PDB file of C-alpha atoms and ligand atoms in Angstrom:
ATOM      1  CA  UNK A1442       0.000   0.000   0.000  1.00  0.00           C
ATOM      2  CA  UNK A1443       1.509   3.299  -1.093  1.00  0.00           C
ATOM      3  CA  UNK A1444       2.064   5.970   1.578  1.00  0.00           C
ATOM      4  CA  UNK A1445      -0.382   8.847   1.437  1.00  0.00           C
ATOM      5  CA  UNK A1446       0.760  12.466   1.360  1.00  0.00           C
ATOM      6  CA  UNK A1447      -1.128  15.396   2.868  1.00  0.00           C
ATOM      7  CA  UNK A1448      -1.836  16.590  -0.677  1.00  0.00           C
ATOM      8  CA  UNK A1449      -3.814  13.384  -1.346  1.00  0.00           C
ATOM      9  CA  UNK A1450      -6.231  14.016   1.530  1.00  0.00           C
ATOM     10  CA  UNK A1451      -6.332  17.801   2.001  1.00  0.00           C
ATOM     11  CA  UNK A1452      -9.955  19.028   2.115  1.00  0.00           C
ATOM     12  CA  UNK A1453     -11.317  15.469   2.239  1.00  0.00           C
ATOM     13  CA  UNK A1454     -13.374  16.164   5.374  1.00  0.00           C
ATOM     14  CA  UNK A1455     -15.070  19.265   3.979  1.00  0.00           C
ATOM     15  CA  UNK A1456     -15.906  17.601   0.698  1.00  0.00           C
ATOM     16  CA  UNK A1457     -17.493  14.463   2.196  1.00  0.00           C
ATOM     17  CA  UNK A1458     -21.062  15.524   1.389  1.00  0.00           C
ATOM     18  CA  UNK A1459     -20.133  16.204  -2.252  1.00  0.00           C
ATOM     19  CA  UNK A1460     -18.093  13.002  -2.372  1.00  0.00           C
ATOM     20  CA  UNK A1461     -21.021  10.956  -0.990  1.00  0.00           C
ATOM     21  CA  UNK A1462     -23.454  12.493  -3.490  1.00  0.00           C
ATOM     22  CA  UNK A1463     -21.052  11.623  -6.328  1.00  0.00           C
ATOM     23  CA  UNK A1464     -20.670   8.078  -4.979  1.00  0.00           C
ATOM     24  CA  UNK A1465     -24.467   7.722  -4.861  1.00  0.00           C
ATOM     25  CA  UNK A1466     -24.792   8.950  -8.452  1.00  0.00           C
ATOM     26  CA  UNK A1467     -22.241   6.366  -9.629  1.00  0.00           C
ATOM     27  CA  UNK A1468     -23.223   3.372  -7.524  1.00  0.00           C
ATOM     28  CA  UNK A1469     -26.766   3.994  -6.266  1.00  0.00           C
ATOM     29  CA  UNK A1470     -25.280   3.487  -2.788  1.00  0.00           C
ATOM     30  CA  UNK A1471     -24.204   5.930  -0.080  1.00  0.00           C
ATOM     31  CA  UNK A1472     -20.875   5.614   1.736  1.00  0.00           C
ATOM     32  CA  UNK A1473     -22.830   4.226   4.718  1.00  0.00           C
ATOM     33  CA  UNK A1474     -24.572   1.614   2.546  1.00  0.00           C
ATOM     34  CA  UNK A1475     -21.293   0.584   0.922  1.00  0.00           C
ATOM     35  CA  UNK A1476     -19.547   0.190   4.289  1.00  0.00           C
ATOM     36  CA  UNK A1477     -22.402  -1.817   5.832  1.00  0.00           C
ATOM     37  CA  UNK A1478     -22.732  -4.027   2.733  1.00  0.00           C
ATOM     38  CA  UNK A1479     -18.991  -4.754   2.778  1.00  0.00           C
ATOM     39  CA  UNK A1480     -19.073  -5.498   6.516  1.00  0.00           C
ATOM     40  CA  UNK A1481     -22.244  -7.611   6.311  1.00  0.00           C
ATOM     41  CA  UNK A1482     -23.906  -5.287   8.797  1.00  0.00           C
ATOM     42  CA  UNK A1483     -27.455  -3.890   8.948  1.00  0.00           C
ATOM     43  CA  UNK A1484     -27.625  -0.104   8.723  1.00  0.00           C
ATOM     44  CA  UNK A1485     -29.938  -0.090  11.736  1.00  0.00           C
ATOM     45  CA  UNK A1486     -27.344  -1.856  13.857  1.00  0.00           C
ATOM     46  CA  UNK A1487     -24.610   0.485  12.617  1.00  0.00           C
ATOM     47  CA  UNK A1488     -26.732   3.547  13.463  1.00  0.00           C
ATOM     48  CA  UNK A1489     -27.605   2.081  16.875  1.00  0.00           C
ATOM     49  CA  UNK A1490     -23.884   1.619  17.560  1.00  0.00           C
ATOM     50  CA  UNK A1491     -23.122   5.168  16.409  1.00  0.00           C
ATOM     51  CA  UNK A1492     -25.358   6.492  19.196  1.00  0.00           C
ATOM     52  CA  UNK A1493     -23.382   4.791  21.936  1.00  0.00           C
ATOM     53  CA  UNK A1494     -19.850   4.058  20.736  1.00  0.00           C
ATOM     54  CA  UNK A1495     -16.984   6.574  20.732  1.00  0.00           C
ATOM     55  CA  UNK A1496     -13.986   6.643  18.343  1.00  0.00           C
ATOM     56  CA  UNK A1497     -10.465   7.935  19.059  1.00  0.00           C
ATOM     57  CA  UNK A1498      -7.849   8.512  16.364  1.00  0.00           C
ATOM     58  CA  UNK A1499      -4.276   8.316  17.662  1.00  0.00           C
ATOM     59  CA  UNK A1500      -1.494  10.003  15.613  1.00  0.00           C
ATOM     60  CA  UNK A1501       1.594   7.757  15.420  1.00  0.00           C
ATOM     61  CA  UNK A1502       5.065   9.313  15.023  1.00  0.00           C
ATOM     62  CA  UNK A1503       7.133   6.141  14.471  1.00  0.00           C
ATOM     63  CA  UNK A1504       9.047   5.638  11.190  1.00  0.00           C
ATOM     64  CA  UNK A1505       8.284   8.294   8.575  1.00  0.00           C
ATOM     65  CA  UNK A1506       6.060   9.977  11.088  1.00  0.00           C
ATOM     66  CA  UNK A1507       2.795  11.843  11.006  1.00  0.00           C
ATOM     67  CA  UNK A1508       1.020  12.659   7.734  1.00  0.00           C
ATOM     68  CA  UNK A1509      -0.683  16.053   7.858  1.00  0.00           C
ATOM     69  CA  UNK A1510      -4.491  15.772   7.841  1.00  0.00           C
ATOM     70  CA  UNK A1511      -4.370  11.967   8.166  1.00  0.00           C
ATOM     71  CA  UNK A1512      -5.865  11.752  11.679  1.00  0.00           C
ATOM     72  CA  UNK A1513      -8.322  14.590  11.024  1.00  0.00           C
ATOM     73  CA  UNK A1514      -9.453  12.935   7.765  1.00  0.00           C
ATOM     74  CA  UNK A1515     -10.215   9.693   9.583  1.00  0.00           C
ATOM     75  CA  UNK A1516     -12.109  11.715  12.196  1.00  0.00           C
ATOM     76  CA  UNK A1517     -13.982  13.455   9.367  1.00  0.00           C
ATOM     77  CA  UNK A1518     -15.214  10.149   7.950  1.00  0.00           C
ATOM     78  CA  UNK A1519     -16.209   8.536  11.286  1.00  0.00           C
ATOM     79  CA  UNK A1520     -17.924  11.777  12.386  1.00  0.00           C
ATOM     80  CA  UNK A1521     -19.733  11.965   9.035  1.00  0.00           C
ATOM     81  CA  UNK A1522     -21.033   8.439   9.634  1.00  0.00           C
ATOM     82  CA  UNK A1523     -22.448   9.519  13.016  1.00  0.00           C
ATOM     83  CA  UNK A1524     -19.796   8.368  15.494  1.00  0.00           C
ATOM     84  CA  UNK A1525     -18.541  10.851  18.106  1.00  0.00           C
ATOM     85  CA  UNK A1526     -14.809  10.995  17.382  1.00  0.00           C
ATOM     86  CA  UNK A1527     -11.784  12.747  18.901  1.00  0.00           C
ATOM     87  CA  UNK A1528      -8.151  12.895  17.816  1.00  0.00           C
ATOM     88  CA  UNK A1529      -5.917  12.453  20.864  1.00  0.00           C
ATOM     89  CA  UNK A1530      -3.614  15.436  21.531  1.00  0.00           C
ATOM     90  CA  UNK A1531      -0.886  13.034  22.531  1.00  0.00           C
ATOM     91  CA  UNK A1532       0.707  10.596  20.092  1.00  0.00           C
ATOM     92  CA  UNK A1533       1.796   6.939  20.215  1.00  0.00           C
ATOM     93  CA  UNK A1534       1.496   5.078  23.540  1.00  0.00           C
ATOM     94  CA  UNK A1535       0.421   8.163  25.465  1.00  0.00           C
ATOM     95  CA  UNK A1536      -2.214   8.825  22.831  1.00  0.00           C
ATOM     96  CA  UNK A1537      -3.513   5.258  23.025  1.00  0.00           C
ATOM     97  CA  UNK A1538      -3.711   5.505  26.815  1.00  0.00           C
ATOM     98  CA  UNK A1539      -5.530   8.867  26.634  1.00  0.00           C
ATOM     99  CA  UNK A1540      -7.940   7.509  24.035  1.00  0.00           C
ATOM    100  CA  UNK A1541      -8.887   4.603  26.277  1.00  0.00           C
ATOM    101  CA  UNK A1542      -9.045   6.765  29.432  1.00  0.00           C
ATOM    102  CA  UNK A1543     -11.306   9.269  27.627  1.00  0.00           C
ATOM    103  CA  UNK A1544     -13.775   6.520  26.855  1.00  0.00           C
ATOM    104  CA  UNK A1545     -13.012   5.444  23.289  1.00  0.00           C
ATOM    105  CA  UNK A1546     -14.562   2.106  22.304  1.00  0.00           C
ATOM    106  CA  UNK A1547     -12.767   2.032  18.938  1.00  0.00           C
ATOM    107  CA  UNK A1548      -9.233   3.263  18.178  1.00  0.00           C
ATOM    108  CA  UNK A1549      -7.870   4.115  14.713  1.00  0.00           C
ATOM    109  CA  UNK A1550      -4.099   4.319  14.255  1.00  0.00           C
ATOM    110  CA  UNK A1551      -1.460   3.713  11.601  1.00  0.00           C
ATOM    111  CA  UNK A1552       2.294   3.323  11.442  1.00  0.00           C
ATOM    112  CA  UNK A1553       4.216   2.871   8.173  1.00  0.00           C
ATOM    113  CA  UNK A1554       3.270  -0.789   7.886  1.00  0.00           C
ATOM    114  CA  UNK A1555      -0.207  -1.170   9.355  1.00  0.00           C
ATOM    115  CA  UNK A1556      -3.351   0.924   9.482  1.00  0.00           C
ATOM    116  CA  UNK A1557      -5.861  -0.581  11.911  1.00  0.00           C
ATOM    117  CA  UNK A1558      -9.117  -0.041  13.771  1.00  0.00           C
ATOM    118  CA  UNK A1559      -9.317  -1.727  17.172  1.00  0.00           C
ATOM    119  CA  UNK A1560     -12.596  -2.599  18.899  1.00  0.00           C
ATOM    120  CA  UNK A1561     -11.362  -2.683  22.502  1.00  0.00           C
ATOM    121  CA  UNK A1562     -14.412  -4.429  23.950  1.00  0.00           C
ATOM    122  CA  UNK A1563     -14.572  -7.151  21.272  1.00  0.00           C
ATOM    123  CA  UNK A1564     -10.760  -7.458  20.986  1.00  0.00           C
ATOM    124  CA  UNK A1565     -11.105  -7.006  17.181  1.00  0.00           C
ATOM    125  CA  UNK A1566      -8.375  -5.695  14.868  1.00  0.00           C
ATOM    126  CA  UNK A1567      -9.591  -4.493  11.470  1.00  0.00           C
ATOM    127  CA  UNK A1568      -6.953  -3.937   8.807  1.00  0.00           C
ATOM    128  CA  UNK A1569      -7.329  -1.083   6.314  1.00  0.00           C
ATOM    129  CA  UNK A1570      -6.164  -3.249   3.386  1.00  0.00           C
ATOM    130  CA  UNK A1571      -8.865  -5.873   3.952  1.00  0.00           C
ATOM    131  CA  UNK A1572     -11.552  -3.261   4.586  1.00  0.00           C
ATOM    132  CA  UNK A1573     -10.537  -1.348   1.445  1.00  0.00           C
ATOM    133  CA  UNK A1574     -10.677  -4.489  -0.708  1.00  0.00           C
ATOM    134  CA  UNK A1575     -14.183  -5.312   0.533  1.00  0.00           C
ATOM    135  CA  UNK A1576     -15.439  -1.737   0.437  1.00  0.00           C
ATOM    136  CA  UNK A1577     -14.417  -1.130  -3.169  1.00  0.00           C
ATOM    137  CA  UNK A1578     -15.967  -4.404  -4.321  1.00  0.00           C
ATOM    138  CA  UNK A1579     -19.205  -3.505  -2.517  1.00  0.00           C
ATOM    139  CA  UNK A1580     -19.170  -0.132  -4.309  1.00  0.00           C
ATOM    140  CA  UNK A1581     -18.428  -1.843  -7.628  1.00  0.00           C
ATOM    141  CA  UNK A1582     -21.503  -4.062  -7.140  1.00  0.00           C
ATOM    142  CA  UNK A1583     -23.492  -0.839  -7.222  1.00  0.00           C
ATOM    143  CA  UNK A1584     -21.596   0.567 -10.209  1.00  0.00           C
ATOM    144  CA  UNK A1585     -22.069  -2.705 -12.133  1.00  0.00           C
ATOM    145  CA  UNK A1586     -25.661  -3.367 -11.008  1.00  0.00           C
ATOM    146  CA  UNK A1587     -24.523  -6.593  -9.374  1.00  0.00           C
ATOM    147  CA  UNK A1588     -21.430  -8.709 -10.032  1.00  0.00           C
ATOM    148  CA  UNK A1589     -22.858 -12.257  -9.777  1.00  0.00           C
ATOM    149  CA  UNK A1590     -21.556 -14.393 -12.685  1.00  0.00           C
ATOM    150  CA  UNK A1591     -19.751 -11.349 -14.111  1.00  0.00           C
ATOM    151  CA  UNK A1592     -16.039 -11.510 -14.930  1.00  0.00           C
ATOM    152  CA  UNK A1593     -13.904  -9.138 -12.843  1.00  0.00           C
ATOM    153  CA  UNK A1594     -10.185  -8.542 -13.349  1.00  0.00           C
ATOM    154  CA  UNK A1595      -8.240  -7.879 -10.130  1.00  0.00           C
ATOM    155  CA  UNK A1596      -4.811  -6.321 -10.713  1.00  0.00           C
ATOM    156  CA  UNK A1597      -2.538  -6.982  -7.747  1.00  0.00           C
ATOM    157  CA  UNK A1598      -2.885  -9.813  -5.232  1.00  0.00           C
ATOM    158  CA  UNK A1599      -1.559  -8.009  -2.192  1.00  0.00           C
ATOM    159  CA  UNK A1600      -3.670  -7.223   0.893  1.00  0.00           C
ATOM    160  CA  UNK A1601      -6.300  -5.182  -0.933  1.00  0.00           C
ATOM    161  CA  UNK A1602      -6.398  -7.381  -4.046  1.00  0.00           C
ATOM    162  CA  UNK A1603      -6.568 -10.691  -2.193  1.00  0.00           C
ATOM    163  CA  UNK A1604      -9.442  -9.484  -0.002  1.00  0.00           C
ATOM    164  CA  UNK A1605     -11.209  -8.131  -3.094  1.00  0.00           C
ATOM    165  CA  UNK A1606     -10.824 -11.575  -4.719  1.00  0.00           C
ATOM    166  CA  UNK A1607     -12.153 -13.327  -1.613  1.00  0.00           C
ATOM    167  CA  UNK A1608     -15.202 -11.052  -1.438  1.00  0.00           C
ATOM    168  CA  UNK A1609     -15.826 -11.258  -5.215  1.00  0.00           C
ATOM    169  CA  UNK A1610     -15.810 -15.078  -5.048  1.00  0.00           C
ATOM    170  CA  UNK A1611     -18.199 -14.975  -2.066  1.00  0.00           C
ATOM    171  CA  UNK A1612     -20.717 -12.911  -4.080  1.00  0.00           C
ATOM    172  CA  UNK A1613     -20.501 -15.257  -7.075  1.00  0.00           C
ATOM    173  CA  UNK A1614     -18.336 -13.210  -9.446  1.00  0.00           C
ATOM    174  CA  UNK A1615     -15.879 -14.846 -11.843  1.00  0.00           C
ATOM    175  CA  UNK A1616     -12.400 -13.588 -10.955  1.00  0.00           C
ATOM    176  CA  UNK A1617      -9.344 -13.204 -13.124  1.00  0.00           C
ATOM    177  CA  UNK A1618      -6.257 -11.806 -11.470  1.00  0.00           C
ATOM    178  CA  UNK A1619      -2.625 -11.101 -12.069  1.00  0.00           C
ATOM    179  CA  UNK A1620       0.290 -10.134  -9.896  1.00  0.00           C
ATOM    180  CA  UNK A1621       3.945  -9.568 -10.733  1.00  0.00           C
ATOM    181  CA  UNK A1622       4.908 -11.972  -7.928  1.00  0.00           C
ATOM    182  CA  UNK A1623       4.307 -15.637  -8.956  1.00  0.00           C
ATOM    183  CA  UNK A1624       4.419 -16.636  -5.284  1.00  0.00           C
ATOM    184  CA  UNK A1625       1.328 -14.506  -4.574  1.00  0.00           C
ATOM    185  CA  UNK A1626      -0.465 -15.996  -7.564  1.00  0.00           C
ATOM    186  CA  UNK A1627       0.372 -19.550  -6.436  1.00  0.00           C
ATOM    187  CA  UNK A1628      -0.718 -18.807  -2.848  1.00  0.00           C
ATOM    188  CA  UNK A1629      -4.068 -17.470  -4.047  1.00  0.00           C
ATOM    189  CA  UNK A1630      -4.838 -20.495  -6.213  1.00  0.00           C
ATOM    190  CA  UNK A1631      -3.991 -22.780  -3.280  1.00  0.00           C
ATOM    191  CA  UNK A1632      -6.323 -20.749  -1.047  1.00  0.00           C
ATOM    192  CA  UNK A1633      -9.397 -21.578  -3.140  1.00  0.00           C
ATOM    193  CA  UNK A1634      -9.211 -25.250  -4.206  1.00  0.00           C
ATOM    194  CA  UNK A1635     -13.019 -25.368  -4.513  1.00  0.00           C
ATOM    195  CA  UNK A1636     -13.283 -22.176  -6.581  1.00  0.00           C
ATOM    196  CA  UNK A1637     -10.935 -23.047  -9.428  1.00  0.00           C
ATOM    197  CA  UNK A1638     -13.808 -22.803 -11.930  1.00  0.00           C
ATOM    198  CA  UNK A1639     -14.306 -19.158 -10.914  1.00  0.00           C
ATOM    199  CA  UNK A1640     -10.626 -18.207 -10.742  1.00  0.00           C
ATOM    200  CA  UNK A1641      -8.366 -17.478 -13.678  1.00  0.00           C
ATOM    201  CA  UNK A1642      -4.759 -16.255 -13.804  1.00  0.00           C
ATOM    202  CA  UNK A1643      -3.908 -13.622 -16.387  1.00  0.00           C
ATOM    203  CA  UNK A1644      -0.297 -13.034 -17.312  1.00  0.00           C
ATOM    204  CA  UNK A1645      -0.353 -10.101 -19.740  1.00  0.00           C
ATOM    205  CA  UNK A1646      -1.621  -6.845 -18.224  1.00  0.00           C
ATOM    206  CA  UNK A1647      -2.340  -4.953 -21.446  1.00  0.00           C
ATOM    207  CA  UNK A1648      -4.107  -7.925 -22.996  1.00  0.00           C
ATOM    208  CA  UNK A1649      -6.131  -8.476 -19.839  1.00  0.00           C
ATOM    209  CA  UNK A1650      -7.196  -4.819 -19.582  1.00  0.00           C
ATOM    210  CA  UNK A1651      -8.794  -4.968 -23.038  1.00  0.00           C
ATOM    211  CA  UNK A1652     -10.691  -8.169 -22.234  1.00  0.00           C
ATOM    212  CA  UNK A1653     -12.420  -7.228 -18.984  1.00  0.00           C
ATOM    213  CA  UNK A1654     -15.253  -4.778 -18.424  1.00  0.00           C
ATOM    214  CA  UNK A1655     -14.908  -4.781 -14.624  1.00  0.00           C
ATOM    215  CA  UNK A1656     -11.513  -3.981 -13.130  1.00  0.00           C
ATOM    216  CA  UNK A1657     -10.261  -3.678  -9.551  1.00  0.00           C
ATOM    217  CA  UNK A1658      -6.952  -1.804  -9.618  1.00  0.00           C
ATOM    218  CA  UNK A1659      -5.214  -3.013  -6.431  1.00  0.00           C
ATOM    219  CA  UNK A1660      -1.631  -2.467  -7.567  1.00  0.00           C
ATOM    220  CA  UNK A1661       0.868   0.334  -6.855  1.00  0.00           C
ATOM    221  CA  UNK A1662       1.421   1.198 -10.536  1.00  0.00           C
ATOM    222  CA  UNK A1663       0.537   4.726 -11.615  1.00  0.00           C
ATOM    223  CA  UNK A1664      -1.217   5.791 -14.818  1.00  0.00           C
ATOM    224  CA  UNK A1665      -0.985   2.435 -16.603  1.00  0.00           C
ATOM    225  CA  UNK A1666      -4.624   2.487 -17.789  1.00  0.00           C
ATOM    226  CA  UNK A1667      -4.913   4.704 -20.845  1.00  0.00           C
ATOM    227  CA  UNK A1668      -7.459   5.442 -23.558  1.00  0.00           C
ATOM    228  CA  UNK A1669      -5.819   2.738 -25.689  1.00  0.00           C
ATOM    229  CA  UNK A1670      -5.609  -0.245 -23.369  1.00  0.00           C
ATOM    230  CA  UNK A1671      -8.930  -0.101 -21.505  1.00  0.00           C
ATOM    231  CA  UNK A1672     -12.094  -2.029 -22.452  1.00  0.00           C
ATOM    232  CA  UNK A1673     -14.460   0.501 -24.110  1.00  0.00           C
ATOM    233  CA  UNK A1674     -17.126  -0.101 -21.434  1.00  0.00           C
ATOM    234  CA  UNK A1675     -14.698  -0.532 -18.550  1.00  0.00           C
ATOM    235  CA  UNK A1676     -15.879   0.163 -14.993  1.00  0.00           C
ATOM    236  CA  UNK A1677     -12.989   0.541 -12.582  1.00  0.00           C
ATOM    237  CA  UNK A1678     -12.618   0.372  -8.790  1.00  0.00           C
ATOM    238  CA  UNK A1679      -9.323   2.109  -7.963  1.00  0.00           C
ATOM    239  CA  UNK A1680      -8.619   2.265  -4.206  1.00  0.00           C
ATOM    240  CA  UNK A1681      -5.913   4.535  -2.856  1.00  0.00           C
ATOM    241  CA  UNK A1682      -2.924   6.168  -4.492  1.00  0.00           C
ATOM    242  CA  UNK A1683      -1.371   6.276  -7.012  1.00  0.00           C
ATOM    243  CA  UNK A1684      -4.314   6.242  -9.424  1.00  0.00           C
ATOM    244  CA  UNK A1685      -3.957   3.565 -12.096  1.00  0.00           C
ATOM    245  CA  UNK A1686      -5.667   5.708 -14.755  1.00  0.00           C
ATOM    246  CA  UNK A1687      -3.870   8.575 -16.481  1.00  0.00           C
ATOM    247  CA  UNK A1688      -5.094  11.980 -15.296  1.00  0.00           C
ATOM    248  CA  UNK A1689      -6.731  12.885 -18.609  1.00  0.00           C
ATOM    249  CA  UNK A1690      -8.474   9.501 -18.881  1.00  0.00           C
ATOM    250  CA  UNK A1691      -9.751   9.908 -15.311  1.00  0.00           C
ATOM    251  CA  UNK A1692     -11.075  13.389 -16.041  1.00  0.00           C
ATOM    252  CA  UNK A1693     -13.171  12.173 -18.998  1.00  0.00           C
ATOM    253  CA  UNK A1694     -14.007   8.769 -17.592  1.00  0.00           C
ATOM    254  CA  UNK A1695     -14.560   9.278 -13.864  1.00  0.00           C
ATOM    255  CA  UNK A1696     -18.295   8.497 -13.991  1.00  0.00           C
ATOM    256  CA  UNK A1697     -17.205   4.869 -14.497  1.00  0.00           C
ATOM    257  CA  UNK A1698     -14.453   4.968 -11.864  1.00  0.00           C
ATOM    258  CA  UNK A1699     -14.691   4.607  -8.083  1.00  0.00           C
ATOM    259  CA  UNK A1700     -11.570   6.154  -6.595  1.00  0.00           C
ATOM    260  CA  UNK A1701     -10.630   7.722  -3.269  1.00  0.00           C
ATOM    261  CA  UNK A1702      -7.524   7.907  -1.084  1.00  0.00           C
ATOM    262  CA  UNK A1703      -9.164   6.972   2.247  1.00  0.00           C
ATOM    263  CA  UNK A1704     -12.965   7.337   2.521  1.00  0.00           C
ATOM    264  CA  UNK A1705     -14.350   3.913   1.546  1.00  0.00           C
ATOM    265  CA  UNK A1706     -11.544   2.093   3.391  1.00  0.00           C
ATOM    266  CA  UNK A1707     -12.079   4.005   6.639  1.00  0.00           C
ATOM    267  CA  UNK A1708     -15.890   3.750   6.444  1.00  0.00           C
ATOM    268  CA  UNK A1709     -15.632  -0.024   5.952  1.00  0.00           C
ATOM    269  CA  UNK A1710     -13.069  -0.360   8.772  1.00  0.00           C
ATOM    270  CA  UNK A1711     -15.578   1.342  11.085  1.00  0.00           C
ATOM    271  CA  UNK A1712     -18.440  -0.934  10.013  1.00  0.00           C
ATOM    272  CA  UNK A1713     -16.256  -4.045  10.363  1.00  0.00           C
ATOM    273  CA  UNK A1714     -15.026  -2.821  13.775  1.00  0.00           C
ATOM    274  CA  UNK A1715     -18.546  -2.427  15.215  1.00  0.00           C
ATOM    275  CA  UNK A1716     -19.582  -5.765  13.669  1.00  0.00           C
ATOM    276  CA  UNK A1717     -22.885  -7.345  14.678  1.00  0.00           C
TER     277      UNK A1717
HETATM  278  O1  LIG B 864      -0.361   8.781  12.300  1.00  0.00           O
HETATM  279  C1  LIG B 864       0.048   9.235  11.217  1.00  0.00           C
HETATM  280  O2  LIG B 864      -0.254  10.379  10.763  1.00  0.00           O
HETATM  281  C2  LIG B 864       0.969   8.370  10.390  1.00  0.00           C
HETATM  282  N1  LIG B 864       1.753   7.447  11.237  1.00  0.00           N
HETATM  283  C3  LIG B 864       0.096   7.618   9.372  1.00  0.00           C
HETATM  284  C4  LIG B 864       0.950   6.787   8.424  1.00  0.00           C
HETATM  285  C5  LIG B 864       0.076   6.047   7.420  1.00  0.00           C
HETATM  286  C6  LIG B 864       0.955   5.303   6.419  1.00  0.00           C
HETATM  287  N2  LIG B 864       0.101   4.467   5.549  1.00  0.00           N
HETATM  288  C7  LIG B 864      -0.422   4.994   4.428  1.00  0.00           C
HETATM  289  O3  LIG B 864      -0.203   6.121   4.037  1.00  0.00           O
HETATM  290  C8  LIG B 864      -1.362   4.103   3.672  1.00  0.00           C
HETATM  291  N3  LIG B 864      -0.984   2.702   3.784  1.00  0.00           N
HETATM  292  C9  LIG B 864      -2.750   4.328   4.282  1.00  0.00           C
HETATM  293  C10 LIG B 864      -3.793   3.549   3.581  1.00  0.00           C
HETATM  294  C11 LIG B 864      -4.495   4.391   2.583  1.00  0.00           C
HETATM  295  C12 LIG B 864      -5.830   3.823   2.227  1.00  0.00           C
HETATM  296  N4  LIG B 864      -5.875   3.324   0.897  1.00  0.00           N
END
């Protein structure tokens, strides 16, 4: 997962209403509906939890350190979804302690390797990569009017891609995937011995892009999808940064693209953290 910069998330909180309206136009689902669908949660239960559960976001200074607006963007999303949220003034261990002492039920925090939500009461750790994979597939179901028996190409079999594949298989989609690391490809095939009829390995990225209408871009390559190599009716789920589409393609094609640096992943982490 590529490291965010403040530039990627500046203004995110203030644009959430606009972002949600755009998401609804594209997918017929709100951010709340996408998160609850991905987490297998009823909206009623989620809303009931939002009335009683508190969220703390703890800035973490280890490694490359704090990303400007990162903690406040997470707070923006969890607040937007109805959960009282505070960002601890302190960082790291002191911040975690203060979050718990000030009554947080759920903690969000990230170092350079892991971005997690912790449900203290249920001893649950929700990973951003898994939540992002599920959340973007749930959104793509809306964009594609359902994915059952449809062929979906997943590019990248890392944390996000492998969870996207798992969720796609569970909703009855046919999955083709490719990854530059043959070990990841082998591991995935071995993970689903009973799903081999719904799993296909692609080896040539450009060829694959032309052949699939539904694409989940879960790889760290930038701007590899262009006007020339994309299926004419392609619908793309592109979590995080860098964006796999070229900037000019994205500007003309964004009505068929679900892309954000943080929102769907954080919303789904929250829903998975409060799980039923
Ligand atoms: O607390 C802070 O401000 C920093 N320690 C946060 C560092 C986060 C590093 N991780 C990333 O930038 C991405 N892996 C986050 C995931 C983006 C969602 N697609």
